[in-house]
Short mmCIF file of C-alpha atoms and ligand atoms in Angstrom, two decimals:
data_model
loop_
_atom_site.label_atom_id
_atom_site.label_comp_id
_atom_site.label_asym_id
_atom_site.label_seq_id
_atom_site.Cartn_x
_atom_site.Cartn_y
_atom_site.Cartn_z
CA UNK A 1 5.61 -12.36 18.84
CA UNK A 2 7.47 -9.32 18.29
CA UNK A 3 6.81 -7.03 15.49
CA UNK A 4 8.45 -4.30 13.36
CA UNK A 5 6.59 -2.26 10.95
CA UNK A 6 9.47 0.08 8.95
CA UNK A 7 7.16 3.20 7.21
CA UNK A 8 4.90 2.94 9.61
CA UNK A 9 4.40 6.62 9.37
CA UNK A 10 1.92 6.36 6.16
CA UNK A 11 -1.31 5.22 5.61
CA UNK A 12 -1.49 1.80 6.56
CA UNK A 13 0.83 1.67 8.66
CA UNK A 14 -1.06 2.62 11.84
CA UNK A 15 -3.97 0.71 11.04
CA UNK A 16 -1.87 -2.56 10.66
CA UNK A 17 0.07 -1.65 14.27
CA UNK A 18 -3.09 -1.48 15.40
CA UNK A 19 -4.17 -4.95 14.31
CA UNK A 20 -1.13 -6.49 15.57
CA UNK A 21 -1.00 -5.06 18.81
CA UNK A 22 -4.77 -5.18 19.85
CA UNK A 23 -6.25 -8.06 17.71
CA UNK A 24 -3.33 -10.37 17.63
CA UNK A 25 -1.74 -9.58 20.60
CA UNK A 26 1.94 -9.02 19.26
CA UNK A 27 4.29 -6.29 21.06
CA UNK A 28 4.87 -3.99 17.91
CA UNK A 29 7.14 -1.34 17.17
CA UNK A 30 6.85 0.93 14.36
CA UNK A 31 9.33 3.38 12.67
CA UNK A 32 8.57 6.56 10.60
CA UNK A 33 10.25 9.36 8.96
CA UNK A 34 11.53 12.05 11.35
CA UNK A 35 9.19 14.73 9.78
CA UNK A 36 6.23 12.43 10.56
CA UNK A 37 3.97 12.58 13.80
CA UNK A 38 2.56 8.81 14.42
CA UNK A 39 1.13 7.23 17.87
CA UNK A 40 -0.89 3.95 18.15
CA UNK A 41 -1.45 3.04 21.66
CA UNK A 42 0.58 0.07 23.03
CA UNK A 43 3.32 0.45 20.27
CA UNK A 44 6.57 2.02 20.16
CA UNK A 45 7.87 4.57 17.38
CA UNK A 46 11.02 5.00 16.39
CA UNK A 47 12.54 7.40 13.24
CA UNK A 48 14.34 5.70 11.02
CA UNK A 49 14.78 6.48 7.26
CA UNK A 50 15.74 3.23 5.06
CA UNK A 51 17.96 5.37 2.94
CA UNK A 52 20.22 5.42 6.16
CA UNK A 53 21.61 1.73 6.23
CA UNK A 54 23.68 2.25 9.49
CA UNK A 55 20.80 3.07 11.20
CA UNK A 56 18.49 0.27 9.65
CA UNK A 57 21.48 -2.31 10.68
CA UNK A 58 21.64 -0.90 14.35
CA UNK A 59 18.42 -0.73 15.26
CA UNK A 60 17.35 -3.93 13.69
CA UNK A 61 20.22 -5.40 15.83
CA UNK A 62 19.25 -4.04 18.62
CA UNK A 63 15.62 -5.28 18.79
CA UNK A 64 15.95 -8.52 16.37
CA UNK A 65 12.27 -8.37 15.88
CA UNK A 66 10.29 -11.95 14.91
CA UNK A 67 8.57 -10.18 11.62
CA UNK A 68 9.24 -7.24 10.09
CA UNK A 69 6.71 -5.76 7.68
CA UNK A 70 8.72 -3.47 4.94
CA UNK A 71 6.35 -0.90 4.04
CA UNK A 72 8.55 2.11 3.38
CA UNK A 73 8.10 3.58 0.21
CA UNK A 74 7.52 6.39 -2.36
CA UNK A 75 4.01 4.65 -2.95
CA UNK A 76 2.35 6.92 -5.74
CA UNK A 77 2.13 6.41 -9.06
CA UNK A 78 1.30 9.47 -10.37
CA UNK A 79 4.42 11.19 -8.27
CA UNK A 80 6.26 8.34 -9.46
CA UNK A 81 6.21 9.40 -13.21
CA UNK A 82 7.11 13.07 -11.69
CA UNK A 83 10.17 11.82 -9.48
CA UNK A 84 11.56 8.28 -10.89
CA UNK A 85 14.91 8.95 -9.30
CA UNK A 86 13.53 9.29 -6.19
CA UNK A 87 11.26 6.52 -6.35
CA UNK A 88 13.85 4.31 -7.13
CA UNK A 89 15.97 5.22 -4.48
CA UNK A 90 13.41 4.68 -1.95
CA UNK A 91 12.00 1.49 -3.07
CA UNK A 92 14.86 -0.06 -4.37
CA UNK A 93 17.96 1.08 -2.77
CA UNK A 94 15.77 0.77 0.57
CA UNK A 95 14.77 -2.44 0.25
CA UNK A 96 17.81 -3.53 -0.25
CA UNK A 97 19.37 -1.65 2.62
CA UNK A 98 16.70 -3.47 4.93
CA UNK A 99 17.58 -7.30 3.21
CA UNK A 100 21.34 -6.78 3.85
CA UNK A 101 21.45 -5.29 7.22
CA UNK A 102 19.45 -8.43 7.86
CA UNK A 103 21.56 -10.31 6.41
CA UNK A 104 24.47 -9.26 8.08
CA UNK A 105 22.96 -9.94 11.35
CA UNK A 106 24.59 -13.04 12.89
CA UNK A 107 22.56 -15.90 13.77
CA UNK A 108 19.23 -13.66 12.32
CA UNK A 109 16.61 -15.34 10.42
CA UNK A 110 13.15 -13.31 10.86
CA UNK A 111 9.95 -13.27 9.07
CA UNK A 112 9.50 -10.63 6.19
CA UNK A 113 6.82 -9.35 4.46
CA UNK A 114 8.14 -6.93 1.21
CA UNK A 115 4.57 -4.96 0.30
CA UNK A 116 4.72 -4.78 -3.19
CA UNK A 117 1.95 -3.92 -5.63
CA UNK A 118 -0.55 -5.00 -8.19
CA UNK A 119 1.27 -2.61 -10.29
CA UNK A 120 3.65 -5.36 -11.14
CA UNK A 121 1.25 -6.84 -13.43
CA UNK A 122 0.99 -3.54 -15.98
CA UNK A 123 -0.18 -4.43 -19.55
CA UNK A 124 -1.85 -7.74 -19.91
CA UNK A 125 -2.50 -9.81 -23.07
CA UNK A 126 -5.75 -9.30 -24.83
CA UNK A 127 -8.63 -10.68 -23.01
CA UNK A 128 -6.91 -10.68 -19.39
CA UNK A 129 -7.73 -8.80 -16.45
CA UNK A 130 -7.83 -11.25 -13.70
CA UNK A 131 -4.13 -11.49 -12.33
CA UNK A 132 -2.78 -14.19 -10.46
CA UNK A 133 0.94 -14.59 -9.14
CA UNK A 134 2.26 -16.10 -12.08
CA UNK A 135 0.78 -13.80 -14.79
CA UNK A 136 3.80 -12.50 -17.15
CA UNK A 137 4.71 -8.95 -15.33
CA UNK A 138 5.00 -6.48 -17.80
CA UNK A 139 5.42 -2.91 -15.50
CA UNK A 140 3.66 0.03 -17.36
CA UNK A 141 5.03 3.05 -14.59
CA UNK A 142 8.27 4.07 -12.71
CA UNK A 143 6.39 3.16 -9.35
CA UNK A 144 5.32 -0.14 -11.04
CA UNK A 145 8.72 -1.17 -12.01
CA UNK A 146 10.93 -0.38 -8.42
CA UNK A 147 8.37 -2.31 -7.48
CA UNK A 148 8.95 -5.59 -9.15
CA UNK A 149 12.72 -4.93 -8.31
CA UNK A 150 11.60 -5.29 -4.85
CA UNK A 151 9.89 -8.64 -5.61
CA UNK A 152 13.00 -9.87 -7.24
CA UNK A 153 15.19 -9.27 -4.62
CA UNK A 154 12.83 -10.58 -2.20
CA UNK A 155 12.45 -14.10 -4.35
CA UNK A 156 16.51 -14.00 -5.18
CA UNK A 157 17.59 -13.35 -1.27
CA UNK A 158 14.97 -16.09 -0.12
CA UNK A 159 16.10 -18.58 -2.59
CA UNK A 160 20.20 -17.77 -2.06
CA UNK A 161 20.41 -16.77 1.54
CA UNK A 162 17.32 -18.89 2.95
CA UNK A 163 15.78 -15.85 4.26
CA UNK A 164 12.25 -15.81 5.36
CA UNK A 165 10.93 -13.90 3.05
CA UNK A 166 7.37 -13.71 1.67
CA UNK A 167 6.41 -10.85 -1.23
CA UNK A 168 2.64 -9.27 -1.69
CA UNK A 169 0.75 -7.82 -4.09
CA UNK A 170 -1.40 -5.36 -2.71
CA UNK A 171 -3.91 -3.91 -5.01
CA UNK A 172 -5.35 -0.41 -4.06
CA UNK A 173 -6.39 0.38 -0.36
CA UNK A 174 -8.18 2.67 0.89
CA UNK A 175 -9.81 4.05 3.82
CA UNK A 176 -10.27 6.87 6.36
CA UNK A 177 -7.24 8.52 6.69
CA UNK A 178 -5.29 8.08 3.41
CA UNK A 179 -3.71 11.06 1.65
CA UNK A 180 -5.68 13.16 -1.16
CA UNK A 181 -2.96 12.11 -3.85
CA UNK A 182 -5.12 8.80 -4.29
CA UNK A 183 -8.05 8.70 -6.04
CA UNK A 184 -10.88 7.79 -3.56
CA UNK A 185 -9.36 10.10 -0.76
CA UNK A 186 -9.30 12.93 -3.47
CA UNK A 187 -13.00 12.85 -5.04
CA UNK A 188 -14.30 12.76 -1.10
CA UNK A 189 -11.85 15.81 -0.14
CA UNK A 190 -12.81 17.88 -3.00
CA UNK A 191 -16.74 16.85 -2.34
CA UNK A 192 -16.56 17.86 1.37
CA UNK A 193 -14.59 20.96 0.55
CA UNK A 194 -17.51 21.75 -2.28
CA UNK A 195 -20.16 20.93 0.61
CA UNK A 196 -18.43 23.00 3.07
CA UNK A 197 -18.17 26.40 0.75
CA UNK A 198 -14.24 25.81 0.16
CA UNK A 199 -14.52 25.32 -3.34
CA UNK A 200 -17.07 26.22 -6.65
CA UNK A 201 -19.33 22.97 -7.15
CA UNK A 202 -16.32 21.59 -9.60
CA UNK A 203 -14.71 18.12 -9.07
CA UNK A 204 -11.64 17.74 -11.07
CA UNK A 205 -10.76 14.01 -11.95
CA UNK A 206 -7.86 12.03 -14.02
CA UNK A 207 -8.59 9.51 -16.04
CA UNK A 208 -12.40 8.03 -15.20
CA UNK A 209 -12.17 4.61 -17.22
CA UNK A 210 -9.85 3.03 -15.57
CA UNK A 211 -10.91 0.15 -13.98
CA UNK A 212 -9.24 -1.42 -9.83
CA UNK A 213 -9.56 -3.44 -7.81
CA UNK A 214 -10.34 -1.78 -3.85
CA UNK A 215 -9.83 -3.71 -1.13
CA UNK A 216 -10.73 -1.48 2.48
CA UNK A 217 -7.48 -0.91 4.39
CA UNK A 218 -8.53 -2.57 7.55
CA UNK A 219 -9.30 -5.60 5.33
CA UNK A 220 -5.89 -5.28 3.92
CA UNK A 221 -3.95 -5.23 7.51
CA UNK A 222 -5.98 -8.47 8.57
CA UNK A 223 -4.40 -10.38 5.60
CA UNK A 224 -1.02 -8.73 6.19
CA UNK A 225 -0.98 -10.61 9.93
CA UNK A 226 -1.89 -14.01 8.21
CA UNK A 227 0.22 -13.63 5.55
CA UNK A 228 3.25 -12.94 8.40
CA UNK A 229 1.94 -16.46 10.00
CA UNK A 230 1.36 -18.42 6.87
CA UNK A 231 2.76 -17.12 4.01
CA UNK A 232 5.32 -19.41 2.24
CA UNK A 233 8.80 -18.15 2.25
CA UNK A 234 10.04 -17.18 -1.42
CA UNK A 235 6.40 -16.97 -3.13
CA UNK A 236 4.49 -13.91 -3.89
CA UNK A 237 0.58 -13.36 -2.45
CA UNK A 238 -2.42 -11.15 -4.12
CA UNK A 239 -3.70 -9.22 -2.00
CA UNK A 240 -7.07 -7.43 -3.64
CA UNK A 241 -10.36 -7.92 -3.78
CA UNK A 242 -11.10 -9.89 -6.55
CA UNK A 243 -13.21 -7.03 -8.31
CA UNK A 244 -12.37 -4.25 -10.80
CA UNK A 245 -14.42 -1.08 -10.08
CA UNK A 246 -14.46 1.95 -12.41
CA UNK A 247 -13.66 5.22 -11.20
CA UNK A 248 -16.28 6.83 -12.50
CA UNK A 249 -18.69 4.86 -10.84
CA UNK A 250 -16.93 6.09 -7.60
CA UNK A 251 -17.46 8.95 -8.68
CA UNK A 252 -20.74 8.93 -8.86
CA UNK A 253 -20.94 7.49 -5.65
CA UNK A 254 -19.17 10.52 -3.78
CA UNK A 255 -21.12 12.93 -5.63
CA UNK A 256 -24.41 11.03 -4.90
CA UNK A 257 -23.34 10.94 -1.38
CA UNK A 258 -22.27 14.04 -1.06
CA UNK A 259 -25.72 15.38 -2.04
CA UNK A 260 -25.12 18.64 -4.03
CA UNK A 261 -24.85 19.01 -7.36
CA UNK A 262 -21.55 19.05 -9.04
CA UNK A 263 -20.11 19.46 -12.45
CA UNK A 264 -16.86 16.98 -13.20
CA UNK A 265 -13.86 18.10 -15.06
CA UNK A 266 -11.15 16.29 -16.73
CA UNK A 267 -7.63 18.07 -15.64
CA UNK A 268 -4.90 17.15 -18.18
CA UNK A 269 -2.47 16.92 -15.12
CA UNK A 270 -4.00 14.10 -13.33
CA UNK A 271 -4.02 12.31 -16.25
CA UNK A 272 -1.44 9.65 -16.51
CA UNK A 273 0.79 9.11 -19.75
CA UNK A 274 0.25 5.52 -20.15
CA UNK A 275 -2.33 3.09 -18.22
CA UNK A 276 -3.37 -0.34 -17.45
CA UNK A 277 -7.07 -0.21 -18.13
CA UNK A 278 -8.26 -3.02 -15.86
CA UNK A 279 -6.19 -4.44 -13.00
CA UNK A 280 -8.21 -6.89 -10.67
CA UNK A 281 -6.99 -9.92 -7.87
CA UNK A 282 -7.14 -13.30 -8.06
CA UNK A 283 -7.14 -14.05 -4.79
CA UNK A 284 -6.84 -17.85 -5.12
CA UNK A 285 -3.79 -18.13 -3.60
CA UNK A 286 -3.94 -15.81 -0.60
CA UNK A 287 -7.62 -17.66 0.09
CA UNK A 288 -6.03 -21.64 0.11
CA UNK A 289 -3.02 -20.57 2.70
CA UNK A 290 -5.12 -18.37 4.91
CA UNK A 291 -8.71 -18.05 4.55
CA UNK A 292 -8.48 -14.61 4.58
CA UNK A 293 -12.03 -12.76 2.96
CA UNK A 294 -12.46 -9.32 2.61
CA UNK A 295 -15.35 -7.80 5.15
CA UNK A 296 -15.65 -4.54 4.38
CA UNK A 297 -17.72 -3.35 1.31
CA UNK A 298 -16.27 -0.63 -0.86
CA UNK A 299 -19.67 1.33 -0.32
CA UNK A 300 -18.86 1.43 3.69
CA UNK A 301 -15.01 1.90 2.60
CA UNK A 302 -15.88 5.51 0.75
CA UNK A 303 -19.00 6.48 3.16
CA UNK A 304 -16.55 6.38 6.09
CA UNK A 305 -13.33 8.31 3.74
CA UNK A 306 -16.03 11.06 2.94
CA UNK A 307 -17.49 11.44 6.66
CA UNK A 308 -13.37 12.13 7.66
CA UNK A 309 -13.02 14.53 4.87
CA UNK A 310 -16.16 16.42 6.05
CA UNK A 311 -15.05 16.35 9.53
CA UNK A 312 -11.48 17.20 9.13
CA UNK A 313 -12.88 20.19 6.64
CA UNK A 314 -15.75 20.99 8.89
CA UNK A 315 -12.91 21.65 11.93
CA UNK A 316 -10.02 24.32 9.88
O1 A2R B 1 6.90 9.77 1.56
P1 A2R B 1 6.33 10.01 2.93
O2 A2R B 1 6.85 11.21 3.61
O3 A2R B 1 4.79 9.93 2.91
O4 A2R B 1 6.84 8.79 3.85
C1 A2R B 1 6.53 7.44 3.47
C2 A2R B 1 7.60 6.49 4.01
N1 A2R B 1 8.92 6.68 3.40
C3 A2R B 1 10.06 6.32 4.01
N2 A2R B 1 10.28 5.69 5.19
C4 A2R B 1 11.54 5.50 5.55
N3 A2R B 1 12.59 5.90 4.83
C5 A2R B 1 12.43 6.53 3.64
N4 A2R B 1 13.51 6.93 2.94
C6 A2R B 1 11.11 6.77 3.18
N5 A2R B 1 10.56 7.38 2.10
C7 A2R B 1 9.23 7.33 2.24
O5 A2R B 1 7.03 5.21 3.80
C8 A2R B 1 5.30 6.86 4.14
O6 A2R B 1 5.18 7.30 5.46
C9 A2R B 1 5.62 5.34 4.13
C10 A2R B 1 4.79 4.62 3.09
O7 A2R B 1 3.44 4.88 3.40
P2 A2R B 1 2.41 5.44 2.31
O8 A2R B 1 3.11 6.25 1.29
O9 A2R B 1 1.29 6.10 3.06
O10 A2R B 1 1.90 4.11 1.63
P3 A2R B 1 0.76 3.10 2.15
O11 A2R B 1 -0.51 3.42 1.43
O12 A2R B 1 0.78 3.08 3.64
O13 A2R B 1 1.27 1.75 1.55
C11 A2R B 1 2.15 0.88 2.25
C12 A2R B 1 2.91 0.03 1.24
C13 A2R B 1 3.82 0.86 0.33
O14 A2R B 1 5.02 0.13 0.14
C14 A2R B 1 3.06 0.97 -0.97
O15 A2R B 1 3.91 1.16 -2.08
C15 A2R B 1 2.35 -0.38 -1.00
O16 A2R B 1 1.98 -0.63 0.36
O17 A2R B 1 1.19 -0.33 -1.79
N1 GDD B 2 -5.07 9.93 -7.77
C1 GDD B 2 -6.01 10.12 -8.71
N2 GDD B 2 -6.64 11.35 -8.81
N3 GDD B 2 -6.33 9.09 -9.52
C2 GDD B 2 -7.29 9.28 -10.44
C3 GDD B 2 -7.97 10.51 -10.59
C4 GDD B 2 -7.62 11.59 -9.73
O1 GDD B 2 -8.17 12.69 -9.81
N4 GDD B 2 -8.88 10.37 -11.58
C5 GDD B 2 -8.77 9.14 -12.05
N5 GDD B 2 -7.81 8.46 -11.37
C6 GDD B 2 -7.41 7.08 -11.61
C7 GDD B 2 -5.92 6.83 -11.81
O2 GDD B 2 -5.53 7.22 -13.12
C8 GDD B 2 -5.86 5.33 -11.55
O3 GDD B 2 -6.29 4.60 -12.68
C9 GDD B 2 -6.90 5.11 -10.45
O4 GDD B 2 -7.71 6.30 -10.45
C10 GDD B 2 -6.32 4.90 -9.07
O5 GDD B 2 -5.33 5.91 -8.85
P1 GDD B 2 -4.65 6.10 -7.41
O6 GDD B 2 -5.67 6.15 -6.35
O7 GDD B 2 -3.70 7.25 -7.51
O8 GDD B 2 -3.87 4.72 -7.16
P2 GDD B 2 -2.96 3.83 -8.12
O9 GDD B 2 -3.84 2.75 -8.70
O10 GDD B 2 -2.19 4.63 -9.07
O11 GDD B 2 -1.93 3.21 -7.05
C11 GDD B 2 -2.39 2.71 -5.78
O12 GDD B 2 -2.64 1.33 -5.86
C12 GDD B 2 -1.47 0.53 -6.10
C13 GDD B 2 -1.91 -0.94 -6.14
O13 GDD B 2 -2.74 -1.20 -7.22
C14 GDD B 2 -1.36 3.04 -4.72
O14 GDD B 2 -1.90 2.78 -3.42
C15 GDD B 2 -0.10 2.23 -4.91
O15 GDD B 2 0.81 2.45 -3.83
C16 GDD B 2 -0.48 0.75 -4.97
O16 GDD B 2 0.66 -0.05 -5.18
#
């Protein structure tokens, strides 16, 4: 099986190469942004940016790839509300660039996973918190609503052009290794820089009563490879959990961890102008066509993201 994972140069994208390549055994390629520096033994990078549809069309062409996981996006929320032009472009207009240059490939009919978001969902009716793939979508954010674009398309291009094409939900993932713009990866970064005399004993936090639904990123990669071997063409998988967890109590987590003592702030900026209060999996779906569980508990998941914060501090 041969694999192509386009914005591979992010978070998840090395730790699914890696998955493919040395747990399932697939020759895997990944591309990236030119500005990026990615290498995962055993797979091949290449820079491509989606916005260039020439260059998605050739290469694709070139290596006709068996499964091609779209990843490639402006993926955060927050930015999102900062840069909606941009956001769009990326996720929308590059989507769409990758659907048609397959499309216009003779004879070219490959597996493809879109990676959307629990996002989709955005305000639910009274009483509901537990999502499942046909919950009424009601986008509450820029990010949130490029996003269900993407699922569109996807559904629309598998139902008109046959195309192979299978559509997630990922709720939030995290792990070693992600960028301080998300909320687990910023409390441990601003912890470890507190423990290592970078900053005054401060954390400064968005909004704390929000509740999501973590899912570790290794977890998340395993269900990405079954969901390339057994997802249904044209339908839309959770991918999450199945439990909502409130920040603050991450919070307190990192700062119990962490071992000091530490005053929290609320900074207007990282506050959000509108929000879903409680977004959470149901996994029901995802479980019946793959068996896929999570493994990894969320206390592991942010033990493991605040040991590589205090290492990568520990080594400026
Ligand atoms: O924005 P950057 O410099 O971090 O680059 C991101 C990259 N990307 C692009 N790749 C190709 N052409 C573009 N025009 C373009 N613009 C951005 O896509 C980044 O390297 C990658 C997405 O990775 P992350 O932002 O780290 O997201 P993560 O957590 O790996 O999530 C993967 C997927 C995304 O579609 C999320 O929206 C979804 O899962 O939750
Ligand atoms: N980033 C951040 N920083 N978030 C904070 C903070 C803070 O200081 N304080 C509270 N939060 C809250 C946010 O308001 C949000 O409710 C929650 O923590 C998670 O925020 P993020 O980690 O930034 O992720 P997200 O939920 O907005 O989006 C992530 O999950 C989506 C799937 O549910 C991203 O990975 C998206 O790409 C993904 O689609």
């Amino acid at each position: 099986m041969k694999a192509w994972i386009i914005g591979g140069g992010g978070f998840v994208g090395s730790y699914l190469a890696a998955h493919l390549h040395e747990v399932l055994g697939w020759e895997t390629a990944l591309t990236k942004l030119p500005r990026e520096q990615v290498m995962v033994p055993g797979c091949d990078v290449y820079d491509l940016d989606i916005l260039d549809k020439e260059a998605v069309k050739t290469q694709l062409a070139q290596n006709r790839p068996d499964v091609i996981f779209h990843l490639a996006a402006q993926s955060s929320v927050a930015y999102a509300w900062k840069n909606p032009q941009l956001t769009a472009d990326v996720n929308i207009h590059g989507c769409l660039n990758v659907l048609e240059s397959i499309r216009g490939i003779e004879g070219y009919v490959p597996k493809i996973l879109l990676i959307g978001s629990g996002e989709e969902y955005g305000a639910l009716p009274a009483g509901v918190s537990l999502v499942n793939e046909s919950t009424p979508v009601h986008p509450g954010n820029p990010y949130a609503i490029t996003k269900l674009t993407q699922t569109l398309f996807g559904q629309l291009y598998a139902r008109a052009y046959q195309m192979d094409i299978t559509m997630v939900r990922a709720f939030n993932h995290v792990g070693p290794g992600q960028l301080p713009q998300f909320v687990v990866s910023d409390f441990c970064k601003q912890a470890a820089e507190i423990a290592a005399g970078k900053r005054e004993p401060v954390i400064r936090v968005g909004n704390l009563s929000a509740a999501r639904d973590f899912t570790d990123v290794r977890d998340v990669v395993r269900a990405y490879g079954l969901l390339a071997q057994y997802g249904r063409p044209g339908e839309i998988y959770n991918v999450g959990s199945g439990r909502a967890v409130v920040i603050s109590s991450i919070l307190e987590q990192i700062v119990q961890l962490s071992g000091m003592d530490i005053t929290v702030e609320v900074d207007p900026a990282k506050c959000r102008p509108v929000e879903v209060p409680v977004i959470r999996a149901d996994i029901t779906k995802l479980q019946a066509d793959t068996n896929w569980q999570p493994e990894i508990p969320l206390e592991q998941t942010i033990r493991e993201t605040l040991a590589d914060w205090q290492a990568k501090i520990c080594a400026e």
